[in-house]
Amino acid sequence: MPASLHHPSHQISACGHSIWRLGCKGLAILFVGLGLTACSPSPWDQAQTRYTEGLARTLDVPLPSGNSSAIKAPVPPQSVSEPAAGRTSPQPDQQETRAAATNNPASLNLLDYLRTTPCALHSLISEHNSSLGKLSSATTRLVYDVNFINASDRCVTRLSASHPELAGQLQREADRKRAQLPDQLRAALLYGPEFTQFWRAQSSLGQYPETLQSDLEPALKALLYDATAISTLAFTGTASDLDLALAALRSAEGGLLLKGWLDVAHQMQAANAVIDTFLAKRPLCYNNQSNPRALRLKALVENVYVGQLQPMTAALNRRTHALLPLIEALERAVGARQDPRYAAFTSVRTDVIGTARARLVSHTERLQDLLAQCQLAPGQG
């Protein structure tokens, strides 16, 4: 048998292979993320349809109808969760007060503000209270809060003898920002427009996973490094550094990744049902003797399942091995699972990928058993 059935367990563990990247043509992935794909089915869709329909036709078994209980794509939350149990949810007027306090830290009056002149905190507050500061992004506010906390320690020490009330006021503001920093970090990274776009559901894979975005892994590593530094107040970069790394997430590759595994799960479920329905009525071969149906099945498996689908699935799996550990490490670094909604998203995401892999393994095993009836399995004949 010229081609062999590769057990998906080997694909799942194989993550050391490099994948062809298209250089400037990699921008095509951005068009996929924006929904500007062509109307024609992707190579992935064509191969899956050709295989499942060919399998049903060869075994003379109808494809199962759509399953309302089929697994669905997980959808991540797009905003910070409600305060945890035990916290008092701020009322609208309190929220306005907090917003004002952020734009004018600790509500310093002019005299108190001037008294901070010897401190580095003075120029920091000046910059933040500018017109640009008041319209700042989530990442700008996050970096400001880190810098405020770090600068306030030195400023409080310096002012504690001459202006103890002002020093206490600054200390309370720093403590407030320190307590809110984990939520600020999640708001800026997980719930911003970039991560929302990253997980955006996709209707087609286009040329994915053959065509990849080459700057995504470095961007995720940079975000992981920055998130860890922010959590420990060791961040020395700028909001622009964060924004640059976050911009790479707008490719929507997370949505493409999940779309690929959802397709595998659904198609393998249908293909397994076809084989199970056929075997419930009769074997493929009697007395280990091949027949025309068995030979057609063997050709379909070699040409489409082994020749087309397995390489595509292997590429999807390698990409998952490359990206998912970085994504999960970033989620741990920002305490994503502290938000029950985000924890539910990651749980469903894991289930989708795990279910797809399990169905892929079980389908290969079914094919091996089926062809073995006719002495056509790899290694036989």
Short mmCIF file of C-alpha atoms in Angstrom, two decimals, residues 90-314:
data_model
loop_
_atom_site.label_atom_id
_atom_site.label_comp_id
_atom_site.label_asym_id
_atom_site.label_seq_id
_atom_site.Cartn_x
_atom_site.Cartn_y
_atom_site.Cartn_z
CA PRO A 90 -20.36 50.98 42.48
CA GLN A 91 -23.40 53.05 41.66
CA PRO A 92 -23.34 55.36 38.60
CA ASP A 93 -22.40 58.41 40.66
CA GLN A 94 -19.58 56.44 42.30
CA GLN A 95 -18.32 55.36 38.90
CA GLU A 96 -18.23 58.98 37.75
CA THR A 97 -16.31 59.91 40.89
CA ARG A 98 -13.82 57.11 40.26
CA ALA A 99 -13.37 58.22 36.66
CA ALA A 100 -12.69 61.76 37.83
CA ALA A 101 -10.23 60.47 40.40
CA THR A 102 -8.38 58.58 37.71
CA ASN A 103 -8.06 61.64 35.53
CA ASN A 104 -7.09 63.79 38.53
CA PRO A 105 -5.43 61.37 40.99
CA ALA A 106 -6.52 61.70 44.59
CA SER A 107 -8.46 64.86 43.58
CA LEU A 108 -5.46 67.04 44.40
CA ASN A 109 -6.14 70.75 44.74
CA LEU A 110 -3.78 73.19 43.09
CA LEU A 111 -1.70 73.78 46.22
CA ASP A 112 -1.26 70.07 46.90
CA TYR A 113 -0.43 69.51 43.25
CA LEU A 114 2.30 72.17 43.40
CA ARG A 115 3.72 70.55 46.54
CA THR A 116 4.43 67.40 44.50
CA THR A 117 6.82 69.37 42.27
CA PRO A 118 10.01 67.83 43.77
CA CYS A 119 8.65 64.35 42.98
CA ALA A 120 8.68 62.48 39.70
CA LEU A 121 4.97 62.03 40.36
CA HIS A 122 4.41 65.70 39.53
CA SER A 123 5.29 65.42 35.84
CA LEU A 124 3.45 62.11 35.62
CA ILE A 125 0.23 63.69 36.90
CA SER A 126 0.72 66.67 34.59
CA GLU A 127 1.01 64.46 31.55
CA HIS A 128 -1.97 62.34 32.51
CA ASN A 129 -4.18 65.34 33.22
CA SER A 130 -3.52 66.77 29.79
CA SER A 131 -6.22 66.57 27.14
CA LEU A 132 -4.53 63.47 25.68
CA GLY A 133 -4.36 61.84 29.08
CA LYS A 134 -8.07 62.27 29.69
CA LEU A 135 -8.83 60.50 26.39
CA SER A 136 -6.28 57.76 26.96
CA SER A 137 -6.70 54.12 26.01
CA ALA A 138 -6.91 51.19 28.42
CA THR A 139 -3.22 50.42 27.88
CA THR A 140 -2.23 54.03 28.52
CA ARG A 141 -4.21 54.07 31.76
CA LEU A 142 -2.68 50.75 32.78
CA VAL A 143 0.88 51.94 32.25
CA TYR A 144 0.07 55.23 34.01
CA ASP A 145 -1.21 53.36 37.06
CA VAL A 146 1.96 51.23 37.23
CA ASN A 147 4.12 54.33 36.98
CA PHE A 148 1.97 56.16 39.55
CA ILE A 149 2.29 53.33 42.07
CA ASN A 150 6.07 53.16 41.64
CA ALA A 151 6.57 56.94 41.78
CA SER A 152 4.22 57.39 44.74
CA ASP A 153 6.40 55.32 47.07
CA ARG A 154 9.30 57.75 46.71
CA CYS A 155 7.03 60.77 46.77
CA VAL A 156 5.22 59.68 49.94
CA THR A 157 8.54 59.18 51.70
CA ARG A 158 9.72 62.61 50.60
CA LEU A 159 6.53 64.44 51.63
CA SER A 160 5.64 62.54 54.80
CA ALA A 161 7.51 64.94 57.11
CA SER A 162 6.59 68.28 55.54
CA HIS A 163 3.10 67.46 54.25
CA PRO A 164 1.79 64.35 56.05
CA GLU A 165 -1.82 64.79 54.91
CA LEU A 166 -0.78 65.01 51.27
CA ALA A 167 1.51 62.01 51.71
CA GLY A 168 -1.40 60.04 53.17
CA GLN A 169 -3.67 61.08 50.35
CA LEU A 170 -1.14 59.93 47.75
CA GLN A 171 -0.60 56.66 49.61
CA ARG A 172 -4.33 55.92 49.59
CA GLU A 173 -4.54 56.61 45.88
CA ALA A 174 -1.56 54.34 45.23
CA ASP A 175 -3.13 51.60 47.35
CA ARG A 176 -6.36 51.92 45.39
CA LYS A 177 -4.56 51.62 42.09
CA ARG A 178 -2.53 48.67 43.35
CA ALA A 179 -5.72 46.84 44.36
CA GLN A 180 -7.32 47.51 40.97
CA LEU A 181 -4.25 46.62 38.93
CA PRO A 182 -5.23 42.95 38.21
CA ASP A 183 -8.59 44.08 36.83
CA GLN A 184 -6.92 46.87 34.87
CA LEU A 185 -4.49 44.38 33.36
CA ARG A 186 -7.27 42.02 32.26
CA ALA A 187 -9.32 44.91 30.91
CA ALA A 188 -6.43 46.18 28.78
CA LEU A 189 -5.31 42.81 27.43
CA LEU A 190 -8.11 40.24 27.46
CA TYR A 191 -11.12 42.50 26.95
CA GLY A 192 -9.68 45.01 24.52
CA PRO A 193 -10.60 45.17 20.82
CA GLU A 194 -7.50 43.21 19.84
CA PHE A 195 -8.25 40.02 21.78
CA THR A 196 -11.92 40.33 20.83
CA GLN A 197 -10.86 40.38 17.17
CA PHE A 198 -8.38 37.54 17.75
CA TRP A 199 -11.15 35.12 18.81
CA ARG A 200 -13.71 36.39 16.29
CA ALA A 201 -15.70 33.49 14.80
CA GLN A 202 -14.78 32.72 11.19
CA SER A 203 -17.00 31.33 8.43
CA SER A 204 -14.14 30.03 6.30
CA LEU A 205 -10.48 29.10 6.81
CA GLY A 206 -9.36 30.46 3.47
CA GLN A 207 -5.80 29.22 2.99
CA TYR A 208 -5.33 28.56 6.71
CA PRO A 209 -3.39 26.78 8.19
CA GLU A 210 -1.07 26.75 5.17
CA THR A 211 -0.81 30.54 5.22
CA LEU A 212 0.21 31.88 8.61
CA GLN A 213 0.95 35.18 10.32
CA SER A 214 4.65 35.12 11.17
CA ASP A 215 4.66 37.86 13.83
CA LEU A 216 2.03 36.37 16.15
CA GLU A 217 4.30 34.18 18.29
CA PRO A 218 6.78 37.00 19.05
CA ALA A 219 3.84 39.28 19.89
CA LEU A 220 2.36 36.76 22.34
CA LYS A 221 5.78 36.29 23.96
CA ALA A 222 6.15 40.05 24.30
CA LEU A 223 2.70 40.36 25.88
CA LEU A 224 3.48 37.54 28.31
CA TYR A 225 6.71 39.27 29.33
CA ASP A 226 4.98 42.63 29.73
CA ALA A 227 2.01 41.20 31.66
CA THR A 228 4.34 39.49 34.11
CA ALA A 229 6.33 42.71 34.55
CA ILE A 230 3.17 44.76 35.10
CA SER A 231 1.88 42.31 37.72
CA THR A 232 5.10 42.73 39.70
CA LEU A 233 5.34 46.51 39.05
CA ALA A 234 8.58 45.91 37.16
CA PHE A 235 7.30 47.19 33.80
CA THR A 236 9.53 49.86 32.26
CA GLY A 237 8.04 50.01 28.77
CA THR A 238 5.41 52.28 27.30
CA ALA A 239 1.79 51.95 26.26
CA SER A 240 3.01 52.01 22.67
CA ASP A 241 4.98 48.83 23.35
CA LEU A 242 1.81 47.11 24.55
CA ASP A 243 -0.24 48.46 21.66
CA LEU A 244 2.30 47.22 19.12
CA ALA A 245 2.20 43.69 20.50
CA LEU A 246 -1.59 43.72 20.80
CA ALA A 247 -1.98 44.86 17.18
CA ALA A 248 -0.78 41.46 15.96
CA LEU A 249 -3.86 39.85 17.52
CA ARG A 250 -6.17 41.60 15.08
CA SER A 251 -5.41 38.85 12.55
CA ALA A 252 -8.26 36.79 14.08
CA GLU A 253 -6.11 33.67 14.01
CA GLY A 254 -7.66 32.44 17.25
CA GLY A 255 -11.00 32.28 15.48
CA LEU A 256 -9.41 30.45 12.56
CA LEU A 257 -7.80 27.96 14.92
CA LEU A 258 -11.10 27.18 16.63
CA LYS A 259 -12.92 27.03 13.27
CA GLY A 260 -10.44 24.39 12.11
CA TRP A 261 -10.94 22.19 15.16
CA LEU A 262 -14.72 22.63 15.06
CA ASP A 263 -14.68 21.48 11.45
CA VAL A 264 -12.61 18.43 12.39
CA ALA A 265 -14.98 17.58 15.24
CA HIS A 266 -18.11 17.88 13.09
CA GLN A 267 -16.74 16.11 10.02
CA MET A 268 -15.21 13.24 11.96
CA GLN A 269 -18.45 12.81 13.88
CA ALA A 270 -20.32 12.48 10.58
CA ALA A 271 -17.69 10.15 9.08
CA ASN A 272 -17.71 7.92 12.17
CA ALA A 273 -21.50 7.73 12.05
CA VAL A 274 -21.36 6.61 8.40
CA ILE A 275 -18.95 3.76 9.21
CA ASP A 276 -20.90 2.71 12.30
CA THR A 277 -24.18 2.64 10.34
CA PHE A 278 -22.59 0.56 7.59
CA LEU A 279 -21.02 -1.97 9.97
CA ALA A 280 -24.30 -2.37 11.83
CA LYS A 281 -25.71 -3.93 8.62
CA ARG A 282 -22.77 -5.89 7.18
CA PRO A 283 -18.97 -6.14 7.07
CA LEU A 284 -16.99 -4.51 4.30
CA CYS A 285 -15.48 -7.84 3.24
CA TYR A 286 -16.22 -11.51 3.87
CA ASN A 287 -13.51 -14.07 4.50
CA ASN A 288 -10.81 -11.39 4.17
CA GLN A 289 -11.56 -11.16 0.44
CA SER A 290 -11.41 -7.72 -1.16
CA ASN A 291 -14.17 -6.39 -3.40
CA PRO A 292 -14.80 -3.34 -5.62
CA ARG A 293 -16.36 -1.35 -2.75
CA ALA A 294 -13.34 -2.01 -0.55
CA LEU A 295 -10.96 -0.94 -3.30
CA ARG A 296 -12.91 2.29 -3.82
CA LEU A 297 -12.76 2.96 -0.09
CA LYS A 298 -9.02 2.29 -0.05
CA ALA A 299 -8.51 4.78 -2.91
CA LEU A 300 -10.63 7.42 -1.16
CA VAL A 301 -8.70 6.99 2.08
CA GLU A 302 -5.31 7.18 0.37
CA ASN A 303 -6.11 10.08 -1.94
CA VAL A 304 -8.24 12.32 0.29
CA TYR A 305 -7.98 11.30 3.96
CA VAL A 306 -4.25 10.52 3.94
CA GLY A 307 -3.25 12.67 0.97
CA GLN A 308 -5.17 15.85 1.81
CA LEU A 309 -6.90 15.90 5.18
CA GLN A 310 -4.15 14.46 7.35
CA PRO A 311 -1.50 16.98 6.17
CA MET A 312 -3.94 19.85 6.76
CA THR A 313 -4.88 18.54 10.19
CA ALA A 314 -1.21 18.03 11.06
#
